[in-house]
Amino acid sequence: MGASVLDTAVGGLAEYRGTAAAGLWRLRSFNGVDEWEARPEDVRRTEEVHVPGAIAIPAARTERDECVAWRWAEQLALDEGELSEAVDCRLYSGRHRSAAHATACRTA
């Protein structure tokens, strides 16, 4: 329990909270507000996700912070020439925005 994970189905970072019915995993957002269930095959430990700055992303305490963290990780990947990882960051950022708050995290 308590491991930082990425739900690839929604692009959301979360804390693993245990198992639920039907073999699903219980996840909770880092701000402690949202909880959901995810299929185990859709969940990755953050250290298995090859995203520069993945350590900083779980520090996000609000959903807006998570948006900023994904954009920061994308820029870091671009700066390091890791184009595939930058694309992954953009994909997860988009999934997070559409799943969590479609209009709240628009870039300026």
PDB file of C-alpha atoms in Angstrom:
ATOM      1  CA  MET A   1       0.000   0.000   0.000  1.00  0.00           C
ATOM      2  CA  GLY A   2       1.025   3.573  -0.585  1.00  0.00           C
ATOM      3  CA  ALA A   3       3.061   3.001  -3.756  1.00  0.00           C
ATOM      4  CA  SER A   4       2.982   5.757  -6.370  1.00  0.00           C
ATOM      5  CA  VAL A   5       1.357   4.468  -9.546  1.00  0.00           C
ATOM      6  CA  LEU A   6       0.152   5.658 -12.925  1.00  0.00           C
ATOM      7  CA  ASP A   7      -3.272   4.582 -14.171  1.00  0.00           C
ATOM      8  CA  THR A   8      -2.551   4.456 -17.890  1.00  0.00           C
ATOM      9  CA  ALA A   9      -6.261   4.184 -18.740  1.00  0.00           C
ATOM     10  CA  VAL A  10      -6.939   7.703 -17.477  1.00  0.00           C
ATOM     11  CA  GLY A  11      -3.416   9.141 -17.322  1.00  0.00           C
ATOM     12  CA  GLY A  12      -3.767   9.797 -13.604  1.00  0.00           C
ATOM     13  CA  LEU A  13      -1.128   9.496 -10.929  1.00  0.00           C
ATOM     14  CA  ALA A  14      -2.303   7.954  -7.710  1.00  0.00           C
ATOM     15  CA  GLU A  15      -1.475   6.080  -4.563  1.00  0.00           C
ATOM     16  CA  TYR A  16      -2.176   2.335  -4.503  1.00  0.00           C
ATOM     17  CA  ARG A  17      -4.647   1.577  -1.674  1.00  0.00           C
ATOM     18  CA  GLY A  18      -5.238  -2.172  -2.045  1.00  0.00           C
ATOM     19  CA  THR A  19      -7.479  -4.550  -3.924  1.00  0.00           C
ATOM     20  CA  ALA A  20     -11.195  -4.204  -4.500  1.00  0.00           C
ATOM     21  CA  ALA A  21     -13.885  -6.525  -5.768  1.00  0.00           C
ATOM     22  CA  ALA A  22     -13.398  -8.499  -8.969  1.00  0.00           C
ATOM     23  CA  GLY A  23      -9.616  -8.171  -8.814  1.00  0.00           C
ATOM     24  CA  LEU A  24      -9.595  -4.415  -9.412  1.00  0.00           C
ATOM     25  CA  TRP A  25      -7.138  -2.183  -7.577  1.00  0.00           C
ATOM     26  CA  ARG A  26      -8.206   0.756  -5.421  1.00  0.00           C
ATOM     27  CA  LEU A  27      -6.349   3.984  -6.181  1.00  0.00           C
ATOM     28  CA  ARG A  28      -6.494   7.404  -4.523  1.00  0.00           C
ATOM     29  CA  SER A  29      -5.403  10.772  -5.876  1.00  0.00           C
ATOM     30  CA  PHE A  30      -2.536  12.458  -4.062  1.00  0.00           C
ATOM     31  CA  ASN A  31      -4.808  15.230  -2.870  1.00  0.00           C
ATOM     32  CA  GLY A  32      -6.792  12.527  -1.064  1.00  0.00           C
ATOM     33  CA  VAL A  33     -10.101  13.562  -2.600  1.00  0.00           C
ATOM     34  CA  ASP A  34     -10.707  11.136  -5.465  1.00  0.00           C
ATOM     35  CA  GLU A  35     -10.687   7.353  -5.262  1.00  0.00           C
ATOM     36  CA  TRP A  36     -11.317   4.941  -8.091  1.00  0.00           C
ATOM     37  CA  GLU A  37     -10.819   1.359  -9.163  1.00  0.00           C
ATOM     38  CA  ALA A  38      -8.518   0.322 -11.973  1.00  0.00           C
ATOM     39  CA  ARG A  39      -7.630  -2.863 -13.787  1.00  0.00           C
ATOM     40  CA  PRO A  40      -4.200  -4.113 -12.656  1.00  0.00           C
ATOM     41  CA  GLU A  41      -2.987  -4.312 -16.262  1.00  0.00           C
ATOM     42  CA  ASP A  42      -3.638  -0.562 -16.647  1.00  0.00           C
ATOM     43  CA  VAL A  43      -1.538   0.386 -13.613  1.00  0.00           C
ATOM     44  CA  ARG A  44       2.231   0.948 -13.603  1.00  0.00           C
ATOM     45  CA  ARG A  45       4.509   1.810 -10.722  1.00  0.00           C
ATOM     46  CA  THR A  46       5.953   5.246 -11.402  1.00  0.00           C
ATOM     47  CA  GLU A  47       9.496   3.877 -11.438  1.00  0.00           C
ATOM     48  CA  GLU A  48       8.443   1.603 -14.333  1.00  0.00           C
ATOM     49  CA  VAL A  49       7.232   4.592 -16.345  1.00  0.00           C
ATOM     50  CA  HIS A  50      10.206   5.993 -18.188  1.00  0.00           C
ATOM     51  CA  VAL A  51       9.308   9.627 -17.752  1.00  0.00           C
ATOM     52  CA  PRO A  52      11.945  12.109 -16.643  1.00  0.00           C
ATOM     53  CA  GLY A  53      10.794  13.760 -13.488  1.00  0.00           C
ATOM     54  CA  ALA A  54       8.467  10.909 -12.509  1.00  0.00           C
ATOM     55  CA  ILE A  55       9.703  11.396  -8.961  1.00  0.00           C
ATOM     56  CA  ALA A  56       8.411  14.972  -8.907  1.00  0.00           C
ATOM     57  CA  ILE A  57       4.990  14.135 -10.304  1.00  0.00           C
ATOM     58  CA  PRO A  58       3.737  12.215  -7.230  1.00  0.00           C
ATOM     59  CA  ALA A  59       4.524  15.309  -5.165  1.00  0.00           C
ATOM     60  CA  ALA A  60       1.580  17.001  -6.864  1.00  0.00           C
ATOM     61  CA  ARG A  61      -0.977  17.618  -4.147  1.00  0.00           C
ATOM     62  CA  THR A  62      -3.762  18.973  -6.314  1.00  0.00           C
ATOM     63  CA  GLU A  63      -5.014  18.035  -9.730  1.00  0.00           C
ATOM     64  CA  ARG A  64      -3.770  21.342 -11.102  1.00  0.00           C
ATOM     65  CA  ASP A  65      -0.323  20.543  -9.673  1.00  0.00           C
ATOM     66  CA  GLU A  66      -0.488  17.228 -11.507  1.00  0.00           C
ATOM     67  CA  CYS A  67      -1.144  19.076 -14.782  1.00  0.00           C
ATOM     68  CA  VAL A  68       1.848  21.306 -14.170  1.00  0.00           C
ATOM     69  CA  ALA A  69       3.999  18.293 -13.268  1.00  0.00           C
ATOM     70  CA  TRP A  70       3.133  16.519 -16.542  1.00  0.00           C
ATOM     71  CA  ARG A  71       3.987  19.634 -18.562  1.00  0.00           C
ATOM     72  CA  TRP A  72       7.246  19.993 -16.628  1.00  0.00           C
ATOM     73  CA  ALA A  73       8.130  16.341 -17.278  1.00  0.00           C
ATOM     74  CA  GLU A  74       7.335  16.758 -20.971  1.00  0.00           C
ATOM     75  CA  GLN A  75       9.622  19.779 -21.243  1.00  0.00           C
ATOM     76  CA  LEU A  76      12.385  17.981 -19.343  1.00  0.00           C
ATOM     77  CA  ALA A  77      12.110  15.030 -21.726  1.00  0.00           C
ATOM     78  CA  LEU A  78      12.332  17.381 -24.721  1.00  0.00           C
ATOM     79  CA  ASP A  79      15.351  19.126 -23.211  1.00  0.00           C
ATOM     80  CA  GLU A  80      17.036  15.738 -22.787  1.00  0.00           C
ATOM     81  CA  GLY A  81      16.190  14.709 -26.366  1.00  0.00           C
ATOM     82  CA  GLU A  82      13.853  11.946 -25.177  1.00  0.00           C
ATOM     83  CA  LEU A  83      11.130  12.476 -27.758  1.00  0.00           C
ATOM     84  CA  SER A  84       9.288   9.231 -27.038  1.00  0.00           C
ATOM     85  CA  GLU A  85       9.071  10.082 -23.344  1.00  0.00           C
ATOM     86  CA  ALA A  86       7.885  13.602 -24.176  1.00  0.00           C
ATOM     87  CA  VAL A  87       5.084  12.139 -26.280  1.00  0.00           C
ATOM     88  CA  ASP A  88       4.163   9.808 -23.403  1.00  0.00           C
ATOM     89  CA  CYS A  89       3.992  12.796 -21.043  1.00  0.00           C
ATOM     90  CA  ARG A  90       1.714  14.667 -23.426  1.00  0.00           C
ATOM     91  CA  LEU A  91      -0.518  11.591 -23.802  1.00  0.00           C
ATOM     92  CA  TYR A  92      -0.824  11.071 -20.042  1.00  0.00           C
ATOM     93  CA  SER A  93      -1.405  14.792 -19.525  1.00  0.00           C
ATOM     94  CA  GLY A  94      -4.249  14.732 -22.021  1.00  0.00           C
ATOM     95  CA  ARG A  95      -5.799  11.662 -20.443  1.00  0.00           C
ATOM     96  CA  HIS A  96      -5.504  13.257 -17.019  1.00  0.00           C
ATOM     97  CA  ARG A  97      -7.180  16.469 -18.193  1.00  0.00           C
ATOM     98  CA  SER A  98     -10.066  14.681 -19.883  1.00  0.00           C
ATOM     99  CA  ALA A  99     -10.626  12.295 -16.976  1.00  0.00           C
ATOM    100  CA  ALA A 100     -10.107  14.639 -14.045  1.00  0.00           C
ATOM    101  CA  HIS A 101     -11.189  18.102 -15.139  1.00  0.00           C
ATOM    102  CA  ALA A 102     -11.554  18.714 -18.820  1.00  0.00           C
ATOM    103  CA  THR A 103     -11.372  22.504 -18.686  1.00  0.00           C
ATOM    104  CA  ALA A 104      -9.428  23.301 -15.499  1.00  0.00           C
ATOM    105  CA  CYS A 105      -5.885  22.612 -16.743  1.00  0.00           C
ATOM    106  CA  ARG A 106      -5.659  24.474 -20.011  1.00  0.00           C
ATOM    107  CA  THR A 107      -2.270  25.911 -20.824  1.00  0.00           C
ATOM    108  CA  ALA A 108      -1.892  29.630 -21.301  1.00  0.00           C
TER     109      ALA A 108
END
